[in-house]
Coordinates of C-alpha atoms in Angstrom, one line a residue:
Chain A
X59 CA 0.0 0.0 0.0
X60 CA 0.6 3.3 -0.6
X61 CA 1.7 5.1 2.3
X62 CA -0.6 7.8 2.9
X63 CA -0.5 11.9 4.2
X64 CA 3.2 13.1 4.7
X65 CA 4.7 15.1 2.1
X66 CA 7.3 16.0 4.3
X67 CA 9.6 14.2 6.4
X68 CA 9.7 14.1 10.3
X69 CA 13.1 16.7 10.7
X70 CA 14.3 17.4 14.2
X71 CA 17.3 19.6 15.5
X72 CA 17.1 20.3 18.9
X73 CA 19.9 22.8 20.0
X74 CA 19.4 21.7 24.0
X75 CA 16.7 21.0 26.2
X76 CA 18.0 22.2 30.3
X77 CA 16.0 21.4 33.2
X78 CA 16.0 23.8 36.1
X79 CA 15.1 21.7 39.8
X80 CA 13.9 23.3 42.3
X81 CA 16.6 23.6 44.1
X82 CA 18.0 25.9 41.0
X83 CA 20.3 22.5 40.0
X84 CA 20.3 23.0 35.8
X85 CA 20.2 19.6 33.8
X86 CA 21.0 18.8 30.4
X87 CA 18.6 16.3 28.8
X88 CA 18.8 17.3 25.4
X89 CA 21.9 18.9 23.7
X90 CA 22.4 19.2 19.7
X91 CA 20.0 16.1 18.5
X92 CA 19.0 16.2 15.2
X93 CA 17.7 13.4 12.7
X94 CA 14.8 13.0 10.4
X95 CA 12.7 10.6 9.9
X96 CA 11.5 9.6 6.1
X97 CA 7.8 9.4 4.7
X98 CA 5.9 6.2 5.7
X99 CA 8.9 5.3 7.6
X100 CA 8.6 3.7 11.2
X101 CA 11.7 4.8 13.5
X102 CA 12.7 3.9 17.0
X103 CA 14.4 6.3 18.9
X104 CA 16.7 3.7 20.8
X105 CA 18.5 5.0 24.1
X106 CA 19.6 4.1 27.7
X107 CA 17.2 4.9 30.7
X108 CA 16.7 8.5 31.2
X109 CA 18.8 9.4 28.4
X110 CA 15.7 11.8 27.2
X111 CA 14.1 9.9 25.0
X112 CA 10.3 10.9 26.5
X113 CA 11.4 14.4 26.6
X114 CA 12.2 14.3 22.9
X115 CA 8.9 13.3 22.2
X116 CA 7.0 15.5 24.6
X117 CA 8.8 18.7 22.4
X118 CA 7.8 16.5 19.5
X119 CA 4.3 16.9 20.5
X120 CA 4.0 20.2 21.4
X121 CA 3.9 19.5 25.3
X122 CA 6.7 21.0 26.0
X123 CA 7.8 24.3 24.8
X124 CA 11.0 25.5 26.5
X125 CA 13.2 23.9 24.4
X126 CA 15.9 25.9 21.9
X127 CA 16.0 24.7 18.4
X128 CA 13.1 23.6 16.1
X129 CA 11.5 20.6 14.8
X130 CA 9.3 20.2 11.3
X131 CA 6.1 17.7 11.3
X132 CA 4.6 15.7 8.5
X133 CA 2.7 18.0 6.5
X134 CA 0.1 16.8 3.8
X135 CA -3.0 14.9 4.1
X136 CA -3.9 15.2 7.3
X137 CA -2.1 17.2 9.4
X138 CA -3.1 15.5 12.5
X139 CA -0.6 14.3 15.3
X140 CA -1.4 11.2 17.6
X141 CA 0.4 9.3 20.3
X142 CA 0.3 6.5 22.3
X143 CA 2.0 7.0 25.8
X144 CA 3.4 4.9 28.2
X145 CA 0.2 4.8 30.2
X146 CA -2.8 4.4 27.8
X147 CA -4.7 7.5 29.5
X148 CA -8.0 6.6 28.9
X149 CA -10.7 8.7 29.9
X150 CA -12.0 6.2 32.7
X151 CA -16.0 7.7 31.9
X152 CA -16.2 6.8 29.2
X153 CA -16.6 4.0 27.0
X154 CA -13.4 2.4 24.8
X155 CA -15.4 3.8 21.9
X156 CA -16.2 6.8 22.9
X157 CA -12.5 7.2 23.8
X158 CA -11.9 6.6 20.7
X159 CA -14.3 8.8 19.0
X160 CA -13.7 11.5 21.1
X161 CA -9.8 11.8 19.4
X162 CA -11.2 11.8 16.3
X163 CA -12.4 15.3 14.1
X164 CA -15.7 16.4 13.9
X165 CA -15.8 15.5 10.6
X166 CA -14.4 11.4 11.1
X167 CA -16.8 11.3 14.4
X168 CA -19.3 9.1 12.6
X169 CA -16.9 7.0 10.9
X170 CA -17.2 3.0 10.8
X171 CA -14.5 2.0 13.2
X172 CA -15.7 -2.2 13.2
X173 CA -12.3 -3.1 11.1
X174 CA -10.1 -1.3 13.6
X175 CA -11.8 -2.6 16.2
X176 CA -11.7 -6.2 15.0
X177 CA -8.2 -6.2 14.0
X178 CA -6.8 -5.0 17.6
X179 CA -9.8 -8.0 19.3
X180 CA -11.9 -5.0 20.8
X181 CA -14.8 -5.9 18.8
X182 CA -16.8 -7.2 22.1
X183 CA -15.2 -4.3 23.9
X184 CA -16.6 -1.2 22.4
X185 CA -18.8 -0.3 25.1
X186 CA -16.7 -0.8 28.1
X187 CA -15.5 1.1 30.7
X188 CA -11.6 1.7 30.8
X189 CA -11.5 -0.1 34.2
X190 CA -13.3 -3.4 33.0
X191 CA -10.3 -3.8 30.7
X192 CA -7.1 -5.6 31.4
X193 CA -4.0 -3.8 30.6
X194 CA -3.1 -5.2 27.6
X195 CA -6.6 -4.5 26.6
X196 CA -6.2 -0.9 27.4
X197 CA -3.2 -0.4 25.5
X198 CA -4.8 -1.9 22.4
X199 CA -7.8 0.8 23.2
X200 CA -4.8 3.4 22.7
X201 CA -3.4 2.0 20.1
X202 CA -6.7 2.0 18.4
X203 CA -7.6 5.5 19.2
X204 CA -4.1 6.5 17.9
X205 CA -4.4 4.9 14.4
X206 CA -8.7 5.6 14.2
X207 CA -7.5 9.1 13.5
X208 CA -5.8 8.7 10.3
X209 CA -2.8 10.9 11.5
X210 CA -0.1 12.1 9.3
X211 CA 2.5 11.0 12.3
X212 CA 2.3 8.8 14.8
X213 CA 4.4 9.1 17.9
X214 CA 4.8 5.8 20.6
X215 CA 6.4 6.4 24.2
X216 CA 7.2 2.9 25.5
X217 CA 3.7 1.5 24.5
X218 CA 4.4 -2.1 25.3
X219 CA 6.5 -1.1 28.5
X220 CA 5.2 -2.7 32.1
X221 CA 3.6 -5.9 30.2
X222 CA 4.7 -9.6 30.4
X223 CA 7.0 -10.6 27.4
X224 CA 4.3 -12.6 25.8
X225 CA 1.3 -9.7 25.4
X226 CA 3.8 -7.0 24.6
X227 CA 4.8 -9.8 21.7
X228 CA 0.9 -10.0 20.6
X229 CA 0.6 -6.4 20.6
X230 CA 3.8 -5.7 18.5
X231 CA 2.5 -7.7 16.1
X232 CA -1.1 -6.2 16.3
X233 CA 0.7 -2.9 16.2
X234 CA 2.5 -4.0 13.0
X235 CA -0.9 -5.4 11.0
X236 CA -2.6 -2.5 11.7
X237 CA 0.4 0.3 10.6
X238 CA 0.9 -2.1 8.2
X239 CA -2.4 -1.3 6.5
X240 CA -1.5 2.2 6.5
X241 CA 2.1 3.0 6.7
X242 CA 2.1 6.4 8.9
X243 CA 5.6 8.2 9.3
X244 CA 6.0 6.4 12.9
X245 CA 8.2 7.5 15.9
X246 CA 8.6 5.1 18.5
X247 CA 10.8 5.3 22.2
X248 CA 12.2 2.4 23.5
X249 CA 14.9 1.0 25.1
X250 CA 14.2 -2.6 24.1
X251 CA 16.7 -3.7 21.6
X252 CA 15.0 -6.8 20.3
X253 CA 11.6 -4.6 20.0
X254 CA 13.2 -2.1 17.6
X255 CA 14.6 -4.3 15.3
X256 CA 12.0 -5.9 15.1
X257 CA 9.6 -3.5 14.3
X258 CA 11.4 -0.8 13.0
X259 CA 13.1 0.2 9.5
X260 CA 15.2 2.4 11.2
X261 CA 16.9 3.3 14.8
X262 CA 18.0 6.2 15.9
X263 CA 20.6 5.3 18.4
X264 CA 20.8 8.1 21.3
X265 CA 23.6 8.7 23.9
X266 CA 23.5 8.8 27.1
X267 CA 22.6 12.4 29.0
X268 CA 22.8 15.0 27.1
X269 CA 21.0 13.2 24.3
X270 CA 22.4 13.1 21.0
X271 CA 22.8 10.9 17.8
X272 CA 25.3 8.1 18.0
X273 CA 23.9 7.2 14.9
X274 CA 21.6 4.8 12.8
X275 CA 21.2 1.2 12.5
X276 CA 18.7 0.8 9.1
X277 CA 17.1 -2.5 9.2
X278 CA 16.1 -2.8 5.3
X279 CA 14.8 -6.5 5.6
X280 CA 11.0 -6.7 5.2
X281 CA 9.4 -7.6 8.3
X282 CA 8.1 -10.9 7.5
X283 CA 11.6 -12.1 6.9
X284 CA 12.7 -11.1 10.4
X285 CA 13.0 -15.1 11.7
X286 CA 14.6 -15.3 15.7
X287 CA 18.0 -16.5 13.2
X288 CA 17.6 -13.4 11.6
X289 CA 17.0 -11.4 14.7
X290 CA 20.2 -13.0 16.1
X291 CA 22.8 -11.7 13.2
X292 CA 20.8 -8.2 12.9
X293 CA 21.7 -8.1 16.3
X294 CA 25.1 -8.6 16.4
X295 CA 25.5 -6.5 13.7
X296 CA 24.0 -3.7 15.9
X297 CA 26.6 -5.1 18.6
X298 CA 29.7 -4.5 15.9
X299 CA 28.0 -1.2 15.2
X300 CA 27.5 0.2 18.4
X301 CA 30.0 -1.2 20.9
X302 CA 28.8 -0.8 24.5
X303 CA 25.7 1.5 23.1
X304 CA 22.2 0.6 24.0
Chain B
X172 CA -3.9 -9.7 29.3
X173 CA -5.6 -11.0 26.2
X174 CA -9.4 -11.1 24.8
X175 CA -11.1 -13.6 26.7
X176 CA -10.9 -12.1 29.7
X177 CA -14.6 -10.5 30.1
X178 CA -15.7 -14.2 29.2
X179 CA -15.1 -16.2 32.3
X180 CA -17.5 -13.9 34.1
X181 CA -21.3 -15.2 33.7
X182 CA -22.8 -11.7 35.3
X183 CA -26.9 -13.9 34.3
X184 CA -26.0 -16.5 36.8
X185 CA -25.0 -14.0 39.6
X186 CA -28.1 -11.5 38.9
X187 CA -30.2 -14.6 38.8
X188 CA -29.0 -15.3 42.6
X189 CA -29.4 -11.9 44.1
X190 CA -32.4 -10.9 42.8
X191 CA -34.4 -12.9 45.3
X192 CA -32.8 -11.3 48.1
X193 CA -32.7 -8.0 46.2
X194 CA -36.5 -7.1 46.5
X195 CA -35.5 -7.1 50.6
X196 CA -32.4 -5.3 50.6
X197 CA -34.0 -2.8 48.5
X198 CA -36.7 -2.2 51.0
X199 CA -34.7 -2.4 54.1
X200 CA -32.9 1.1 54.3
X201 CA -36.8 2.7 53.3
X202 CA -38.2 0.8 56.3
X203 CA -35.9 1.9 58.5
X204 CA -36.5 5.3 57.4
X205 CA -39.7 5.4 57.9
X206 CA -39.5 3.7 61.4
X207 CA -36.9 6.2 62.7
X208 CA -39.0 9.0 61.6
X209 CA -42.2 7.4 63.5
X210 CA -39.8 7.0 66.6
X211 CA -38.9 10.3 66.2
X212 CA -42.9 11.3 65.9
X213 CA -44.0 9.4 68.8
X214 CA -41.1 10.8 71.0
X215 CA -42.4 14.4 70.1
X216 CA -46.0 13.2 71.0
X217 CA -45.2 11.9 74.1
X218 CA -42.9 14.9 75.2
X219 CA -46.1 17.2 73.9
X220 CA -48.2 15.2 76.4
X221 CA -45.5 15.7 79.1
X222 CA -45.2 19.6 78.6
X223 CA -48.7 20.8 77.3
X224 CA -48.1 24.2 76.0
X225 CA -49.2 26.6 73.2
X226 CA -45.5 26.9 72.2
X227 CA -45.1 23.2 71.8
X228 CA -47.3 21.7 69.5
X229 CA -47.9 18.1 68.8
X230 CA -47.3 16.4 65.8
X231 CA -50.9 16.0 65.3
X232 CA -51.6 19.9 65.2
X233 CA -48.7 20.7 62.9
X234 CA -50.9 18.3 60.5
X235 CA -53.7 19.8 60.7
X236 CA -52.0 23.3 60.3
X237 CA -50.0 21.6 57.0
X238 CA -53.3 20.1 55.4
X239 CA -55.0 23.3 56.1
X240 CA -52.3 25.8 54.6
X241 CA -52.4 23.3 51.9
X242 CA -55.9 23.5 51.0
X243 CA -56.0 26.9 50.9
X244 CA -53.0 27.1 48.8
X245 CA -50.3 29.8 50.5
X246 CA -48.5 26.5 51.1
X247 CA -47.2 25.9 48.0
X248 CA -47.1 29.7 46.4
X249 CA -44.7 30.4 49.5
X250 CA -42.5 26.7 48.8
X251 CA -42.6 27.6 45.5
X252 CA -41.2 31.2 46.1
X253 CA -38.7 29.7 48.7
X254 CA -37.5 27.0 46.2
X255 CA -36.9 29.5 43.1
X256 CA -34.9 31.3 45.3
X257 CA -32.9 28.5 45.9
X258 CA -32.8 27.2 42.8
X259 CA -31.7 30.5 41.2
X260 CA -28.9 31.0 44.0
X261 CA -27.5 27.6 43.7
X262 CA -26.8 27.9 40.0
X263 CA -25.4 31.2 40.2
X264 CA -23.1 30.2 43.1
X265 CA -22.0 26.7 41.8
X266 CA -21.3 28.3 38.2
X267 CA -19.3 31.6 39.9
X268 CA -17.7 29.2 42.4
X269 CA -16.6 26.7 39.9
X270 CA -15.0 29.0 37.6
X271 CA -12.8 30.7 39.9
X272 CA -11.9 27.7 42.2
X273 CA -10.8 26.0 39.1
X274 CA -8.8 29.3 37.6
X275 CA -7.3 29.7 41.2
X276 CA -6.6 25.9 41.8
X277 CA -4.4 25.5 38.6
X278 CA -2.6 29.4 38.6
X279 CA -0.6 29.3 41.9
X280 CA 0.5 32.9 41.7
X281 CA -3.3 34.1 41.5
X282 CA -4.1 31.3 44.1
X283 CA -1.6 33.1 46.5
X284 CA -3.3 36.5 45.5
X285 CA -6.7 35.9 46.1
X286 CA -6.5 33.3 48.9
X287 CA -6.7 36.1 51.6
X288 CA -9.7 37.4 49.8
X289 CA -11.3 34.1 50.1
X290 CA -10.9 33.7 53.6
X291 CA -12.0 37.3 54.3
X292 CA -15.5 36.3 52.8
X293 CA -15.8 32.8 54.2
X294 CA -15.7 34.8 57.5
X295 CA -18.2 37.8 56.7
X296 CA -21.0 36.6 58.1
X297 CA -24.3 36.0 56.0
X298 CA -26.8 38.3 57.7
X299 CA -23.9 41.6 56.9
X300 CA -24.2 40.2 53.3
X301 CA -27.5 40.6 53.1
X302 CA -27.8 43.5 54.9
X303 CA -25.2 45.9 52.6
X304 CA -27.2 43.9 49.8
X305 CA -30.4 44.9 50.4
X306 CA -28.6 48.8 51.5
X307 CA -27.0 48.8 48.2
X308 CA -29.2 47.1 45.6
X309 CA -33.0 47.9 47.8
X310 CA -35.3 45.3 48.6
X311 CA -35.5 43.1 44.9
X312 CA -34.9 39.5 44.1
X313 CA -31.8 40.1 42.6
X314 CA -30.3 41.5 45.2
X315 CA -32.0 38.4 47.4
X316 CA -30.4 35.7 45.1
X317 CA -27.0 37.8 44.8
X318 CA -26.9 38.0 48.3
X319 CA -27.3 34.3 49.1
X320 CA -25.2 33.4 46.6
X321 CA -21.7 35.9 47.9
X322 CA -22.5 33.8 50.8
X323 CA -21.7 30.6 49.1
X324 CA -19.3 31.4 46.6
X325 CA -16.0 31.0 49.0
X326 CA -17.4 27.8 49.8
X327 CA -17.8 26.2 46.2
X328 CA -14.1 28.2 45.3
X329 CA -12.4 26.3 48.2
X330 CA -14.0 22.4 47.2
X331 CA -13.8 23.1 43.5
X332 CA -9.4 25.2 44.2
X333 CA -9.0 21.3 45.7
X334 CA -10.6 19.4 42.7
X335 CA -8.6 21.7 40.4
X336 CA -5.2 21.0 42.0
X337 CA -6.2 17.2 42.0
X338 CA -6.5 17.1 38.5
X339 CA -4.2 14.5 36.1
X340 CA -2.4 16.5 33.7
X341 CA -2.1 13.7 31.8
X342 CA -5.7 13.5 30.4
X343 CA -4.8 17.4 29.6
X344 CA -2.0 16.2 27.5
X345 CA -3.8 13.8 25.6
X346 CA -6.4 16.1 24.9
X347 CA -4.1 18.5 23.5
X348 CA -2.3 16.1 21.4
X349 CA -5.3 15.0 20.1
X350 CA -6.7 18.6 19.6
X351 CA -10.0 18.2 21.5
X352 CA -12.2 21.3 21.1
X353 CA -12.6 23.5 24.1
X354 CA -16.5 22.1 24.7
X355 CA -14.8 18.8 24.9
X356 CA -12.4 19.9 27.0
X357 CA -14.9 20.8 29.4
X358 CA -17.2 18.4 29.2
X359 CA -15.3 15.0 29.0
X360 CA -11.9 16.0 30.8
X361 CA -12.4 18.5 33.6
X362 CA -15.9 18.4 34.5
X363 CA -15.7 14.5 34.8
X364 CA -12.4 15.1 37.1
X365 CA -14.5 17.3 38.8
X366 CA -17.7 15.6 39.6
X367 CA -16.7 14.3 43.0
X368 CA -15.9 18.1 44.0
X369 CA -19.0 19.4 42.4
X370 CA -20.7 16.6 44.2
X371 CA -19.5 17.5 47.3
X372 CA -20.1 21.6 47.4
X373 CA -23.4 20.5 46.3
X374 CA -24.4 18.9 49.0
X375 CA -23.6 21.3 51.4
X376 CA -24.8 24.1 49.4
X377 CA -27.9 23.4 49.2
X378 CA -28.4 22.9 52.9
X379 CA -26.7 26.2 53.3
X380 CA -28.2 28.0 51.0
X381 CA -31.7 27.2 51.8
X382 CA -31.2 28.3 55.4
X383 CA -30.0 31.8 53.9
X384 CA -32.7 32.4 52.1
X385 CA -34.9 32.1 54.7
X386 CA -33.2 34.7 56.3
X387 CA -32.8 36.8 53.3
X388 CA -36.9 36.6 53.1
X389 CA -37.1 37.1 56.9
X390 CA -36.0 40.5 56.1
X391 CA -37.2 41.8 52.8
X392 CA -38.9 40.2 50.9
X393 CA -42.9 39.6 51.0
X394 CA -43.7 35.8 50.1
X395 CA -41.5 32.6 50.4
X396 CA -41.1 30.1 54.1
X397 CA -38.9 32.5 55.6
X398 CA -41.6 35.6 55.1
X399 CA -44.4 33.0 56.7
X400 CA -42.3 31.9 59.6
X401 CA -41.4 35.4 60.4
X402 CA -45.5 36.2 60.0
X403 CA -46.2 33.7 62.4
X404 CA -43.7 34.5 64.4
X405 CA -45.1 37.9 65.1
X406 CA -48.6 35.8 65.9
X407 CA -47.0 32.8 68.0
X408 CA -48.1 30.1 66.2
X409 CA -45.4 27.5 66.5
X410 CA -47.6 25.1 64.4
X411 CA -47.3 27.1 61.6
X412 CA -43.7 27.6 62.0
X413 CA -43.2 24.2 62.5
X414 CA -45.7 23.5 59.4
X415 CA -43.5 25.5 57.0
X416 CA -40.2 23.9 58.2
X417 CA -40.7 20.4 57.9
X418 CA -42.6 21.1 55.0
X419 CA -39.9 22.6 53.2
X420 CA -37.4 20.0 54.6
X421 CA -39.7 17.4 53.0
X422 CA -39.2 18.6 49.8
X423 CA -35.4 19.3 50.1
X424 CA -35.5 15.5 51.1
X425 CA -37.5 14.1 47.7
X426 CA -35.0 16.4 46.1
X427 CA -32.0 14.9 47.1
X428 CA -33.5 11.4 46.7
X429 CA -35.1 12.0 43.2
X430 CA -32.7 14.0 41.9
X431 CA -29.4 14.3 43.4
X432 CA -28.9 10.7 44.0
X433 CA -29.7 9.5 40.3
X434 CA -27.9 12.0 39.1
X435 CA -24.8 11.0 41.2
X436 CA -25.5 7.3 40.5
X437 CA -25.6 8.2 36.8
X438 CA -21.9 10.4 36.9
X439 CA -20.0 7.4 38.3
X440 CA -22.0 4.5 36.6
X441 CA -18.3 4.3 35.3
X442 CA -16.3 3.4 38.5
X443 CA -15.8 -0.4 38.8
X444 CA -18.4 -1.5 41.5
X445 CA -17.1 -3.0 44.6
X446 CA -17.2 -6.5 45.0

C-alpha cells in the first residue's frame, strides 16, 4: 500500500533541552539532537534509561515548549498528530469507543470504526469502561484511538512497556498489521533492543545524557523475513556497530 | 492480558441469585427510614403530652396546620417562592464558584493572591451580606439571590481550588495532542475530574443555601417560608412555624432522593463497583 498523508519528512534539530530543579540545580537532557525521519517510515528512537528519549517526544508533541531549536512535522493529508503514551490515559467515563471517537475530528466522528476494532480484538469491547479492561486491553484501546485518527505522524512512548513478554509480543505484532495497512511516518521510544529491530526500518541510536545521535542502525529486511536467526545476526550486527551502546 | 478475559465472568448467573434477596435489601434502608422518623414522631408526641403548652405543638396539630395551609394554597405559592430562590442562587453560586476555584486551583500565583480574599469572605457573616445587599441594591430579588449566593461562593471556590489542584495532567496532555475542542475539554476531561468536588459543594450548598434564604426573606422580601415563619412568628403560632419547616425540609428530602442521587448514580456508573 501506498503510504498515505506526509509530504514532508519528520526533521528534528534540537539545540538543547536544560531542566531547572527546584533547588535551582540545571540539567542537560537534550543537547544538539537532530535526525529525520523519512515518509511512511517507522523509527525507533533507541537510548539508555533517562537518556531523554520521552522528553524528545513531549517537544515532538507540542507538550513542551522551552526547548531551543526547532522541529518540522509531517505535513500533507492530514495534518493531525497522535500518540500512544506509556500509560494508555484513557478517559475512565467513558466508554473504549467513545474514547476513541472522542480523538477523532468532527468530521471522522461518525466514521465506521468495526475493522479497527476487530483487528486490535476489541470488537466485544466497544462499550466498556476503561476499568473493565485488562491492561493489555487498554493499550490496544490506545493503540486504536491513535491509528482511528488517520494521522499524518504517529508518535509511541514505550507502548508495550510494564507488560509480560508474551502480550507485549501480541501487541507488537497487532501494532504491525494495523500500521501495516496504512504505513504512517512512525516514531517510536524504547529502550528494548529486540523490540526495535524488530519493528522498525530504522533506529536512531541516542547517547547517554545529554542526548544526542550516536547514529543509525537501518534495518532494510522486510518484516516478515525477520526469523529469531535473523534477529540473532541483525543483532550482532548492531553489537559490531555500536559497541557498549544501548 | 488477552481477549477472553470478560468471558469467564457469567454476570446472568450472579443476577439470577441476588435478585431474590434483592427485592429485601432494596426495601430495608426505606423501612428503617420510615421507622426512625415514627420513633422520632412518637417521641415528640409523648414529650407534647409531658409539657402541654401553646409553644409546643404536637405532631398531630402541625398536621392539621400543613393540610390546612395546603388547602388553601399559600403552602405551595410560599414553597414555591422559597424554592426559586434556591434554585436560582444555587446555579449562580455553583457556576461563579466553579469558575474561579478552578482558575485559582491551577494558577498558583493568582491562588496566593486571592486566597486572603477568600478567607475574608468565608468569615463575613451571611446576615452583613445581606444586609449591605439589600442597602446597596433595595429590597429586589436580585439583590435576594445575589446575596445568598456571595455567601456561598467562597465555599464552592475552596472544594472546586482542591478538585482543580487534583487534577491529572495527563488527560490534559492527551487532549491536547489529540486537539479536542474547548466544549470537549470541558465536558469530557475536567468536569468528569471534577464531579466528586462538584458533588461535594453541592451537598452542602444546598443545605446552606436554603437556610440563607430564609433569612434573606425574613428581612425583605414579601412571600417565600422564611416571610411565613417570620409572620407567624409575630402571631405565636409554632404550628405554623413548624408546618412551614418540615414542609420545606420534606421537599429538600424528595429532592435529594429523586434528583441528586440519580444524578450521582448516573456520573460514576463508570467506576468499577465493589465487590
Amino acid at each position: 500500500m501506498q503510504p498515505v498523508g506526509a509530504v514532508v519528512p519528520l526533521r528534528v534539530d534540537i539545540a538543547e533541552k536544560t531542566f531547572r530543579s527546584a533547588q535551582g540545580v540545571s540539567i542537560t537532557a537534550l543537547q544538539d539532537l537532530s535526525f529525520e525521519v523519512r515518509q511512511g517510515e517507522f523509527a525507533c528512537l533507541l537510548g539508555p534509561s533517562g537518556c531523554g528519549k520521552t522528553t524528545t517526544l513531549r517537544i515532538l508533541l507540542g507538550l513542551d515548549k522551552n526547548f531551543s531549536g526547532s522541529f518540522q512535522l509531517p505535513e500533507g493529508g492530514s495534518n493531525r498528530i497522535a500518540a500512544v503514551f506509556q500509560e494508555p490515559i484513557l478517559l475512565p467515563w467513558r466508554t473504549v469507543e467513545q474514547n476513541v471517537r472522542l480523538a477523532l475530528p468532527k468530521s471522522l466522528r461518525t466514521k465506521n470504526l468495526d475493522g479497527l476494532f476487530d483487528t486490535l480484538g476489541l470488537a466485544g469491547m466497544r462499550s466498556l469502561y476503561p476499568a473493565e479492561l485488562s491492561l493489555g486491553l487498554a493499550r490496544r484501546a490506545a493503540l486504536a484511538r491513535a491509528f482511528a485518527t488517520e494521522p499524518a505522524v504517529l508518535f509511541l512512548d514505550e507502548p508495550f512497556a510494564s507488560l509480560d513478554e508474551r502480550t507485549a509480543g501480541r501487541l507488537r505484532h497487532l501494532l504491525l498489521t494495523v500500521w501495516s495497512a496504512r504505513p504512517t511516518t512512525a516514531l517510536m521510544v524504547t529502550h528494548n533492543l529486540r523490540e526495535a529491530l524488530m519493528l522498525s526500518d530504522r533506529i536512531i541510536v541516542l547517547a547517554q545524557r545529554p542526548a544526542h545521535v550516536l547514529g543509525m542502525f537501518d534495518v532494510k529486511l522486510p518484516r516478515q523475513y525477520r526469523n529469531p536467526q535473523v534477529m540473532s545476526d541483525l543483532l550482532r550486527s548492531f553489537h559490531q556497530k555500536f559497541p557498549g551502546g544501548a | 492480558m488477552s481477549a477472553p478475559d470478560t468471558g469467564d465472568r457469567p454476570p446472568g448467573a450472579v443476577a439470577d441469585i441476588s435478585s431474590q434477596s434483592s427485592l429485601a435489601t432494596a426495601l430495608t434502608p426505606v423501612l428503617t427510614v420510615a421507622v426512625s422518623l415514627l420513633g422520632l414522631c412518637l417521641l415528640w408526641g409523648l414529650a407534647e403530652n409531658a409539657w402541654p403548652s401553646r409553644a409546643f405543638p404536637g405532631p398531630g396539630q402541625v398536621w392539621q396546620v400543613l393540610l390546612a395551609e395546603a388547602a388553601n394554597g399559600d403552602l405551595f405559592y410560599h414553597l414555591g417562592a422559597t424554592l426559586g430562590r434556591v434554585a436560582a442562587a444555587y446555579v449562580v453560586a455553583m457556576v461563579v464558584g466553579s469558575v474561579i476555584g478552578v482558575l485559582l486551583g491551577s494558577h498558583r500565583s493568582a491562588d496566593r493572591f486571592f486566597s486572603p480574599w477568600v478567607v475574608l469572605f468565608l468569615n463575613i457573616p451571611a446576615l452583613v451580606v445581606i444586609v449591605l445587599a439589600y442597602i446597596w441594591f433595595g429590597l429586589n430579588e436580585a439583590a435576594a439571590i445575589g446575596a445568598v449566593a456571595v455567601n456561598k461562593i467562597p465555599n464552592v471556590v475552596v472544594t472546586m481550588r482542591e478538585g482543580a489542584r487534583a487534577l491529572d495532567p495527563s488527560y490534559a496532555e492527551m487532549a491536547a495532542v489529540y486537539r479536542f475542542g474547548l466544549l470537549d475539554r470541558v465536558r469530557h476531561v475536567l468536569l468528569p475530574q471534577l464531579q466528586p468536588y462538584l458533588a461535594a459543594a453541592s451537598r452542602s450548598g444546598i443545605a446552606l443555601i436554603w437556610k440563607i434564604v430564609l433569612v434573606v426573606e425574613l428581612l425583605g422580601r414579601s412571600n417565600g417560608v422564611g416571610f411565613q415563619i417570620y409572620l407567624y412568628f409575630q402571631l405565636f403560632d409554632v404550628a405554623a412555624i413548624l408546618a412551614y419547616t418540615l414542609a420545606f425540609v420534606a421537599v429538600m428530602l424528595v429532592i435529594e432522593l429523586l434528583l441528586v442521587q440519580p444524578v450521582e448514580r448516573h456520573a460514576t456508573r463508570w467506576r468499577r463497583r465493589p465487590a
